[in-house]
Amino acid sequence: MNPLEKSAVNRLRQDFPMLNKMMHGHPLIYFDSAATTQKPSAVIDCMSDFYRNHYGTVHRAVYELAIHSTENYQDTRLKVQRFINAANTEEIVFTRGATDSINMVAYSFGKVFVKPGDEILISAMEHHANIVPWQILCEDRGAVLKVIPMNKKGELLFDEYVKLLSPKTRLVAITHVANSLGTINPIKEIIKKAHEAGAKVLVDGAQSAPHLKIDVQDLDADFFVFSGHKLMGPTGIGILYGKAEILDQMPPYQGGGDMIEKVTFVKTTYNQLPLKFEAGTPMIAEVMGLGAALDYLNQIGIERIQTYEHTLLEYATKKLMQIPDLHIIGQAVNKTSLISFVIEEIHPLDIGTFLDLKGIAIRTGHHCAQPVMQFFNIPATARVSFAFYNTADEIDRLHLALSDIIKRLK
């Protein structure tokens, strides 16, 4: 495997029109890829070409445009299957995003499998999208929500997790990578222990799919969810992977067109997987864009991306730790390319505002992870998150900008 060299990264950067922008008189440095990634021209052009030259609905007509749209739509499902190594395309459900996917499982899985007194486990580092749906489910079904604790490094306490598992545990819903801390959780071991207890596992892969090689069969995940817009694709498209034998037992999340086999006023029978979970006219152009994004990532190689981004993480960690009064929140041994930090006596909002004036885009706030902020007894953090289009030179500019902010504000 050839590593991503500086020259290769510079060539790849030319594929992203937004990276050529000037912001407040400075070249844009985009350090918010954990929120959403910039889009390569291949994705933009694919969607534009579809709308301009090939637009047609799917599954519903015999004219040529519709036939080609359906073929390309289904081809993306195959690309997703291969990207995460699912057993077959029936296990790939198109949704509106990772949040939609989690809510779908909470409703449909919960309706069949969760009874009063049952338990759902989540972790202390979850995004709100992997907290609130389970709270709603537990309130509705009379189930109990339990939380796996973590330490001050931002690592799950695995022994405590094992103690929480019981015959009452129906589902473990766990983030693969924490969006507020960058922690990479030991998902394979977590799944193994859950299965030994008779529980199923949903993995929130919104932050892992763009950065790590995913093999759902090797992980033995029961469900795996992610969003297209975090891996160079468009917004409005997500993926729910579920083992076919489990999805078969789950009722539809929504009713409407395309998810039916036969409708009468007396009884409706449902379509086969995965269409049973895809009611209504789908996000056709967004699916096409996701397919183009996966093609683009596959051309680079996810392992090369992972290796390069890790070098950025190490370099940025070293540079930021040189800054007086800066504290990194989340120092797990296993991390992906994300750093949350605070600076003494300077609010993260002020950090983000001043960096923006220097053309540097970062995220500030609680990152939809308020329990994490409460655990560390802080209101918010500043967060820089990297993709393969970032460079060490940009990190150097961040270092200089932060040093200047401290001089001005302290």
mmCIF file of C-alpha atoms in Angstrom, residues 74 77-79 81 86-93 273-274:
data_model
loop_
_atom_site.group_PDB
_atom_site.id
_atom_site.type_symbol
_atom_site.label_atom_id
_atom_site.label_comp_id
_atom_site.label_asym_id
_atom_site.label_seq_id
_atom_site.Cartn_x
_atom_site.Cartn_y
_atom_site.Cartn_z
ATOM 1 C CA GLN A 74 -29.407 -0.330 -7.278
ATOM 2 C CA ARG A 77 -26.670 -0.342 -3.055
ATOM 3 C CA LEU A 78 -24.132 -2.884 -4.317
ATOM 4 C CA LYS A 79 -21.315 -0.357 -3.801
ATOM 5 C CA GLN A 81 -22.591 -3.587 0.377
ATOM 6 C CA ALA A 86 -22.299 -6.870 4.022
ATOM 7 C CA ALA A 87 -23.417 -10.363 3.029
ATOM 8 C CA ASN A 88 -25.870 -9.124 0.372
ATOM 9 C CA THR A 89 -27.678 -6.038 -0.884
ATOM 10 C CA GLU A 90 -30.905 -6.990 0.915
ATOM 11 C CA GLU A 91 -29.183 -5.880 4.118
ATOM 12 C CA ILE A 92 -28.608 -2.324 2.844
ATOM 13 C CA VAL A 93 -31.455 0.113 3.529
ATOM 14 C CA LEU A 273 -36.043 -6.486 1.922
ATOM 15 C CA PRO A 274 -34.810 -3.831 1.751
#
